[in-house]
Amino acid sequence: MKFPFSAFCFPFLAALLLAGCTTRPEQEVKPATLKDAFKHDFLIGVAVNQRQFTGADTNGAALVRRQFNSISPENVLKWEAIQPRPGAGGYNFAPGDRYVEFGETNGMYIIGHTLVWHSQTPAWVFLAADGTNYCDRETLLKRMRDHIQTVVGRYKGRIKCWDVVNEALQDNGELRPSPWLKIIGEDYIAKAFQYAHEADPDAVLRYNDYSLENETKRKGAIALIKKLQAGGVPVTAVGLQDHVKLDWPTIEQEDATISDFARLGVKVMITELDVDLLSRSRSADIAEVRKQAASNNFTNGLPDTVQPALAKRYADLFSVFLKHRHDITLVTFWGVTDGDSWLNRGRLNQPLLFDRQWQPKPAFDAVIQSAQP
Ligand code: G3I
């Protein structure tokens, strides 16, 4: 007699199905990577250095591939790196080419940083033939146009978003008195965006700056972007760098800042996120954390009181980013591990989600947990 297959297996299959349907939400396993945790919200990017995108830092490169879906170049596309000397023969494209190839090989949304900045720009850019005085407006405009159209043109369709102008404002919201402003005048910003758009009409063109959570500086940035928009200048995104502290900006300031820029109709991106644990702090309890941090200079890793404070800080920041998930398209960390951070500067800071052994810190877990199911 043949044993009816369904009689035996049906109850077993039913039990399996029921078990699957009755998994309690809290048992839901969170994704193991940042890019998967936020795949329905925004891209998760990271600034990479040359050792990472060439693969020399094998652990760092592996971490980038696993955790992130966007990359920014920490230094190799800045003017001093890509055109250290004047003229067409003065370019050094090799590192930039490797950076873009790394991004394409790993299916990343590739950022270009940065075309026009007062820092890391070689002196020759601003000098007249005599090598001492500033050049004139027309000369600098031509140098700017040649640089932007050569660099943006080379990576057309491959670099999807450019920091066209970086940090043009002072804390008081007025234009920084850089050589760009002094030689060309206020329209250097509009010209830079125009040249970039001519070179790659499909690229997202971003104005990038820090401390925009300070209301005075934010008002200056909003006025700048409105003026560019009124002039038909194709500024399509704003970058909030978010080099933050444990207690600045407040979540309310971050919330208001994102809302203010979203109202301009531009994409909002968090472009250089890190949490400086060694910075001066106004609040007493944070001052205590900083004192502890500074006292042992983290030689033995983060003191027990600091790790939770960093984890909560990142969780709170991501809660406000998620509130604005429809305005924010990208959140980029400014460095892969604590050991890579610009914030070390002779000290042992611990501003990021991964430690010096490429291991996730409690702050990483807190960020993953903040993701919506
Ligand atoms: O390339 C030289 C090398 O030849 C030399 O041997 C070495 C030692 O002196 O210095 C190297 O240059 C360094 C450069 O990074 C490239 O590594 C500079 O000293 C160093 O000051 C520079 O720091 C960068 C900093 O921008 C410069 O302002 C940081 O790595 C970078 O993370 C930081 O990033 C900026 C963003 O681009 C814009 N927003 C602020 C952010 C933090 O300052």
Coordinates of C-alpha atoms and ligand atoms in Angstrom, one line a residue:
M1 CA 0.0 0.0 0.0
K2 CA 1.5 3.3 -1.0
F3 CA 1.6 5.8 1.9
P4 CA -0.2 8.9 0.8
F5 CA 2.6 11.5 0.5
S6 CA 0.4 14.5 1.4
A7 CA -0.9 12.8 4.6
F8 CA 2.5 12.7 6.0
C9 CA 4.1 15.9 4.6
F10 CA 1.2 18.3 4.8
P11 CA 1.3 18.8 8.6
F12 CA 5.1 19.1 8.4
L13 CA 4.9 21.7 5.7
A14 CA 2.1 23.5 7.4
A15 CA 4.2 23.7 10.6
L16 CA 7.1 25.2 8.6
L17 CA 4.9 27.8 7.0
L18 CA 3.3 28.7 10.3
A19 CA 6.7 29.1 11.9
G20 CA 7.8 31.4 9.1
C21 CA 4.6 33.5 9.5
T22 CA 4.8 33.8 13.2
T23 CA 8.3 35.2 13.5
R24 CA 8.0 38.1 15.9
P25 CA 9.1 41.5 14.5
E26 CA 11.7 41.9 17.2
Q27 CA 13.3 38.7 16.1
E28 CA 13.7 40.2 12.7
V29 CA 17.4 40.0 11.8
K30 CA 18.8 43.4 10.8
P31 CA 21.0 43.6 7.7
A32 CA 24.7 43.1 8.4
T33 CA 25.8 46.0 6.3
L34 CA 25.2 49.7 6.2
K35 CA 24.3 49.8 2.6
D36 CA 21.7 47.1 3.0
A37 CA 20.3 48.5 6.2
F38 CA 19.4 51.8 4.4
K39 CA 18.9 50.6 0.9
H40 CA 15.3 51.9 0.9
D41 CA 16.4 55.3 2.4
F42 CA 19.6 56.7 1.0
L43 CA 23.1 55.6 -0.3
I44 CA 25.8 55.1 2.3
G45 CA 29.2 56.4 1.2
V46 CA 32.7 56.7 2.6
A47 CA 35.8 58.8 1.8
V48 CA 38.6 56.6 0.5
N49 CA 42.3 57.2 0.4
Q50 CA 44.8 56.0 -2.2
R51 CA 45.8 52.9 -0.2
Q52 CA 42.2 51.8 -0.1
F53 CA 41.1 52.3 -3.7
T54 CA 44.4 50.8 -5.0
G55 CA 43.9 47.8 -2.7
A56 CA 47.1 48.3 -0.8
D57 CA 45.0 48.5 2.3
T58 CA 43.4 45.1 1.8
N59 CA 41.3 45.3 5.0
G60 CA 40.1 48.8 4.3
A61 CA 39.2 48.0 0.7
A62 CA 37.3 44.9 1.8
L63 CA 35.4 47.0 4.3
V64 CA 34.5 49.6 1.7
R65 CA 33.2 47.0 -0.7
R66 CA 31.2 45.2 2.0
Q67 CA 29.6 48.1 3.8
F68 CA 29.2 51.0 1.3
N69 CA 27.6 51.8 -2.1
S70 CA 29.2 55.2 -2.7
I71 CA 32.7 56.6 -2.5
S72 CA 34.3 60.1 -2.2
P73 CA 38.0 60.8 -2.9
E74 CA 39.6 62.1 0.3
N75 CA 42.3 63.9 -1.6
V76 CA 43.2 62.6 -5.1
L77 CA 40.8 64.8 -7.1
K78 CA 41.7 68.1 -5.4
W79 CA 43.5 70.6 -7.6
E80 CA 46.9 70.2 -5.9
A81 CA 46.7 66.4 -6.6
I82 CA 45.3 66.3 -10.1
Q83 CA 46.9 69.4 -11.7
P84 CA 50.0 70.2 -9.6
R85 CA 51.6 72.1 -12.4
P86 CA 50.2 74.6 -15.0
G87 CA 48.9 73.7 -18.4
A88 CA 47.7 70.6 -20.2
G89 CA 50.9 68.8 -19.3
G90 CA 50.5 69.6 -15.6
Y91 CA 47.9 67.0 -14.9
N92 CA 48.4 63.8 -12.9
F93 CA 45.4 61.6 -13.7
A94 CA 46.7 58.2 -12.5
P95 CA 45.4 58.2 -8.9
G96 CA 42.0 59.7 -10.1
D97 CA 41.7 57.1 -12.8
R98 CA 42.3 54.3 -10.2
Y99 CA 39.7 55.9 -7.8
V100 CA 37.1 55.9 -10.5
E101 CA 38.0 52.4 -11.7
F102 CA 37.6 51.1 -8.1
G103 CA 34.2 52.7 -7.9
E104 CA 33.0 51.3 -11.2
T105 CA 34.4 47.8 -10.5
N106 CA 32.4 47.8 -7.2
G107 CA 29.2 49.3 -8.6
M108 CA 29.5 52.5 -6.5
Y109 CA 27.9 55.9 -6.9
I110 CA 31.1 57.9 -7.5
I111 CA 31.6 61.4 -6.1
G112 CA 34.1 64.0 -7.3
H113 CA 35.7 66.2 -4.6
T114 CA 36.4 69.0 -5.3
L115 CA 36.8 71.4 -8.2
V116 CA 37.0 74.9 -6.6
W117 CA 38.3 75.4 -3.1
H118 CA 40.5 77.9 -1.2
S119 CA 42.6 75.0 0.2
Q120 CA 44.8 72.4 -1.4
T121 CA 45.0 74.6 -4.6
P122 CA 48.5 75.2 -5.9
A123 CA 49.8 78.7 -5.6
W124 CA 50.5 78.9 -9.4
V125 CA 46.7 78.9 -10.0
F126 CA 46.4 82.4 -8.6
L127 CA 49.7 84.0 -9.7
A128 CA 50.6 86.2 -12.6
A129 CA 53.5 85.4 -14.9
D130 CA 55.8 87.4 -12.6
G131 CA 55.2 84.7 -9.9
T132 CA 54.5 87.2 -7.2
N133 CA 51.3 89.2 -7.9
Y134 CA 47.8 87.8 -8.4
C135 CA 46.8 87.1 -12.0
D136 CA 43.8 89.0 -13.5
R137 CA 40.2 87.9 -13.7
E138 CA 40.3 86.7 -17.2
T139 CA 43.4 84.6 -16.6
L140 CA 41.9 82.9 -13.5
L141 CA 38.6 82.3 -15.2
K142 CA 40.4 80.6 -18.1
R143 CA 42.4 78.4 -15.7
M144 CA 39.3 77.5 -13.8
R145 CA 37.4 76.7 -17.0
D146 CA 40.3 74.6 -18.4
H147 CA 40.7 72.7 -15.1
I148 CA 37.0 72.0 -14.6
Q149 CA 36.3 71.0 -18.2
T150 CA 39.4 68.8 -18.4
V151 CA 38.7 67.0 -15.1
V152 CA 34.9 66.8 -15.3
G153 CA 35.1 65.9 -19.0
R154 CA 37.6 63.1 -18.4
Y155 CA 35.2 61.4 -16.0
K156 CA 31.9 62.4 -17.8
G157 CA 29.1 59.9 -17.0
R158 CA 31.4 58.0 -14.6
I159 CA 31.6 60.5 -11.7
K160 CA 27.9 61.1 -10.9
C161 CA 28.1 64.1 -8.5
W162 CA 30.7 66.8 -8.1
D163 CA 31.5 69.1 -5.2
V164 CA 31.8 72.1 -7.6
V165 CA 32.6 74.7 -5.0
N166 CA 33.7 73.8 -1.4
E167 CA 33.5 76.0 1.6
A168 CA 32.9 79.4 0.0
L169 CA 31.3 80.9 3.1
Q170 CA 32.6 82.2 6.4
D171 CA 30.8 81.5 9.7
N172 CA 29.1 84.9 9.4
G173 CA 27.4 83.8 6.2
E174 CA 29.4 86.1 4.0
L175 CA 31.7 85.0 1.1
R176 CA 35.1 83.9 2.2
P177 CA 37.7 86.4 1.0
S178 CA 39.6 83.7 -0.9
P179 CA 41.8 84.4 -4.0
W180 CA 38.9 83.1 -6.0
L181 CA 36.7 86.0 -4.7
K182 CA 39.4 88.6 -4.7
I183 CA 40.5 88.0 -8.3
I184 CA 37.3 87.0 -10.1
G185 CA 34.6 88.5 -7.9
E186 CA 31.4 87.0 -6.6
D187 CA 30.4 85.3 -9.9
Y188 CA 33.3 82.8 -9.6
I189 CA 30.8 80.4 -8.0
A190 CA 28.2 80.7 -10.8
K191 CA 31.0 80.3 -13.4
A192 CA 32.3 77.2 -11.7
F193 CA 28.9 75.6 -11.8
Q194 CA 28.3 76.7 -15.4
Y195 CA 31.7 75.2 -16.5
A196 CA 31.0 71.9 -14.8
H197 CA 27.5 71.7 -16.3
E198 CA 28.9 72.4 -19.8
A199 CA 31.4 69.5 -19.2
D200 CA 28.8 67.0 -18.0
P201 CA 25.2 68.1 -18.2
D202 CA 24.0 64.9 -16.4
A203 CA 26.2 65.3 -13.3
V204 CA 24.7 66.3 -10.0
L205 CA 26.4 69.6 -9.1
R206 CA 26.8 70.2 -5.3
Y207 CA 27.7 73.1 -3.1
N208 CA 29.5 71.7 -0.1
D209 CA 30.2 73.3 3.2
Y210 CA 30.6 72.7 7.0
S211 CA 28.7 74.2 10.1
L212 CA 25.6 75.0 8.1
E213 CA 23.7 74.1 11.2
N214 CA 24.9 77.5 12.6
E215 CA 21.9 79.6 11.7
T216 CA 23.9 82.6 10.5
K217 CA 26.1 80.6 8.1
R218 CA 23.0 78.7 7.0
K219 CA 21.2 81.9 6.1
G220 CA 24.2 82.9 4.0
A221 CA 24.2 79.5 2.2
I222 CA 20.5 79.7 1.5
A223 CA 20.8 83.2 0.1
L224 CA 23.7 82.0 -2.1
I225 CA 21.8 79.0 -3.5
K226 CA 18.7 81.1 -4.0
K227 CA 20.8 83.7 -6.0
L228 CA 22.3 80.9 -8.1
Q229 CA 18.9 79.4 -8.8
A230 CA 17.5 82.8 -9.7
G231 CA 20.4 83.2 -12.2
G232 CA 19.6 79.8 -13.8
V233 CA 22.8 78.3 -12.4
P234 CA 22.5 74.4 -12.2
V235 CA 23.2 73.9 -8.5
T236 CA 21.3 70.6 -7.9
A237 CA 22.5 69.5 -4.5
V238 CA 23.8 70.8 -1.2
G239 CA 26.4 69.0 0.9
L240 CA 26.2 69.3 4.7
Q241 CA 29.7 68.1 5.7
D242 CA 28.6 67.2 9.3
H243 CA 32.0 67.2 11.0
V244 CA 30.1 67.1 14.3
K245 CA 30.9 66.9 18.0
L246 CA 29.2 64.8 20.7
D247 CA 27.0 67.8 21.6
W248 CA 27.0 70.0 18.5
P249 CA 24.8 70.5 16.5
T250 CA 21.7 69.5 18.4
I251 CA 19.3 67.1 16.7
E252 CA 16.9 70.0 16.5
Q253 CA 19.5 72.1 14.6
E254 CA 20.2 69.2 12.3
D255 CA 16.5 68.7 11.7
A256 CA 15.9 72.4 10.9
T257 CA 19.0 72.6 8.6
I258 CA 18.0 69.7 6.5
S259 CA 14.4 71.1 6.2
D260 CA 15.7 74.5 5.2
F261 CA 17.8 73.2 2.3
A262 CA 15.1 70.7 1.2
R263 CA 12.7 73.6 0.8
L264 CA 15.1 75.0 -1.9
G265 CA 14.3 72.0 -4.0
V266 CA 17.9 70.7 -4.1
K267 CA 19.1 67.2 -3.1
V268 CA 20.4 67.2 0.4
M269 CA 23.5 65.0 1.1
I270 CA 25.5 64.4 4.3
T271 CA 29.0 64.5 2.8
E272 CA 31.7 64.2 5.5
L273 CA 30.2 62.7 8.6
D274 CA 32.4 62.1 11.7
V275 CA 32.1 62.8 15.4
D276 CA 35.1 64.5 16.9
L277 CA 35.5 63.2 20.5
L278 CA 38.5 65.4 21.3
S279 CA 37.0 68.7 20.4
R280 CA 36.2 71.4 22.9
S281 CA 32.8 71.0 24.4
R282 CA 30.5 73.4 26.2
S283 CA 28.4 71.0 28.1
A284 CA 29.7 69.7 31.4
D285 CA 29.1 66.0 31.0
I286 CA 30.5 66.0 27.5
A287 CA 33.5 67.9 28.9
E288 CA 33.9 65.0 31.3
V289 CA 33.8 62.6 28.4
R290 CA 36.3 64.7 26.5
K291 CA 38.6 65.0 29.6
Q292 CA 38.6 61.2 29.9
A293 CA 39.1 60.8 26.2
A294 CA 41.9 63.4 26.1
S295 CA 43.5 62.0 29.3
N296 CA 44.3 58.6 28.0
N297 CA 44.4 59.8 24.4
F298 CA 42.6 56.6 23.6
T299 CA 45.8 54.6 23.8
N300 CA 43.8 51.8 25.3
G301 CA 40.8 52.2 23.1
L302 CA 37.7 54.1 24.0
P303 CA 36.9 54.4 27.8
D304 CA 33.7 52.6 28.7
T305 CA 31.9 55.9 29.2
V306 CA 32.8 57.2 25.7
Q307 CA 31.7 54.3 23.5
P308 CA 28.0 54.5 24.5
A309 CA 28.1 58.3 24.1
L310 CA 29.4 57.9 20.6
A311 CA 26.9 55.2 19.8
K312 CA 24.0 57.3 21.0
R313 CA 25.2 60.3 19.1
Y314 CA 25.3 58.3 15.8
A315 CA 21.9 56.7 16.5
D316 CA 20.4 60.2 17.2
L317 CA 21.9 61.6 14.0
F318 CA 20.6 58.7 11.9
S319 CA 17.1 59.1 13.4
V320 CA 17.0 62.6 12.0
F321 CA 18.5 61.6 8.7
L322 CA 15.7 58.9 8.4
K323 CA 13.1 61.5 9.3
H324 CA 14.3 63.2 6.1
R325 CA 14.8 60.1 4.0
H326 CA 12.8 61.7 1.2
D327 CA 15.1 64.7 1.0
I328 CA 18.5 63.0 1.8
T329 CA 20.0 60.9 -1.1
L330 CA 23.4 60.1 0.4
V331 CA 25.2 59.9 3.8
T332 CA 28.9 59.8 3.5
F333 CA 31.4 59.0 6.3
W334 CA 34.7 60.9 6.1
G335 CA 37.0 57.9 6.5
V336 CA 36.8 54.2 6.7
T337 CA 38.3 53.5 10.1
D338 CA 39.4 55.6 13.1
G339 CA 43.0 55.1 12.0
D340 CA 42.2 56.8 8.6
S341 CA 40.6 59.9 10.1
W342 CA 41.9 63.4 9.4
L343 CA 40.8 64.2 13.0
N344 CA 43.8 62.3 14.4
R345 CA 46.3 65.0 13.5
G346 CA 48.9 63.7 15.9
R347 CA 46.3 62.5 18.4
L348 CA 44.3 59.3 18.7
N349 CA 40.7 60.3 17.9
Q350 CA 37.9 57.7 17.4
P351 CA 35.3 59.5 15.3
L352 CA 34.0 56.7 13.0
L353 CA 32.1 53.4 13.1
F354 CA 35.1 51.1 12.6
D355 CA 38.1 50.9 14.9
R356 CA 41.8 50.6 14.0
Q357 CA 41.5 46.9 13.6
W358 CA 38.7 47.4 11.0
Q359 CA 36.2 46.0 13.5
P360 CA 32.7 47.5 14.0
K361 CA 32.3 49.6 17.2
P362 CA 29.1 49.8 19.2
A363 CA 28.3 53.0 17.2
F364 CA 28.1 50.7 14.1
D365 CA 25.5 48.5 15.8
A366 CA 23.6 51.5 16.9
V367 CA 23.4 52.9 13.4
I368 CA 22.3 49.5 12.0
Q369 CA 19.6 49.3 14.7
S370 CA 18.3 52.7 13.8
A371 CA 17.4 51.5 10.3
Q372 CA 13.7 51.0 9.8
P373 CA 12.6 47.3 9.2
Ligands
G3I1 O1 50.5 64.8 -0.3 C1 51.3 65.2 0.8 C2 52.5 64.3 0.9 O2 53.3 64.5 -0.2 C3 53.3 64.6 2.2 O3 54.4 63.7 2.3 C4 52.4 64.5 3.4 C5 53.1 64.8 4.7 O4 53.2 66.2 4.8 O5 51.3 65.5 3.3 C6 50.5 65.2 2.1 O6 49.4 66.1 2.0 C7 48.4 65.9 3.0 C8 47.1 65.7 2.3 O7 46.0 65.6 3.2 C9 47.1 64.4 1.4 O8 47.3 63.3 2.3 C10 48.3 67.2 3.8 O9 49.5 67.4 4.6 C11 47.1 67.2 4.7 O10 46.9 68.4 5.3 C12 45.8 66.9 3.9 O11 44.8 66.7 4.8 C13 43.5 66.6 4.2 C14 42.7 67.9 4.5 O12 41.4 67.8 3.9 C15 43.4 69.1 3.9 O13 42.6 70.3 4.3 C16 42.7 65.5 4.8 O14 43.4 64.2 4.4 C17 41.3 65.4 4.3 O15 40.5 64.4 5.0 C18 40.6 66.8 4.6 O16 39.3 66.7 4.0 C19 38.6 68.0 4.0 C20 37.7 68.0 2.8 O17 38.4 67.8 1.7 C21 36.9 69.3 2.8 N1 36.1 69.4 4.1 C22 37.0 69.4 5.3 C23 37.8 68.1 5.3 C24 38.6 68.1 6.6 O18 39.6 69.1 6.6

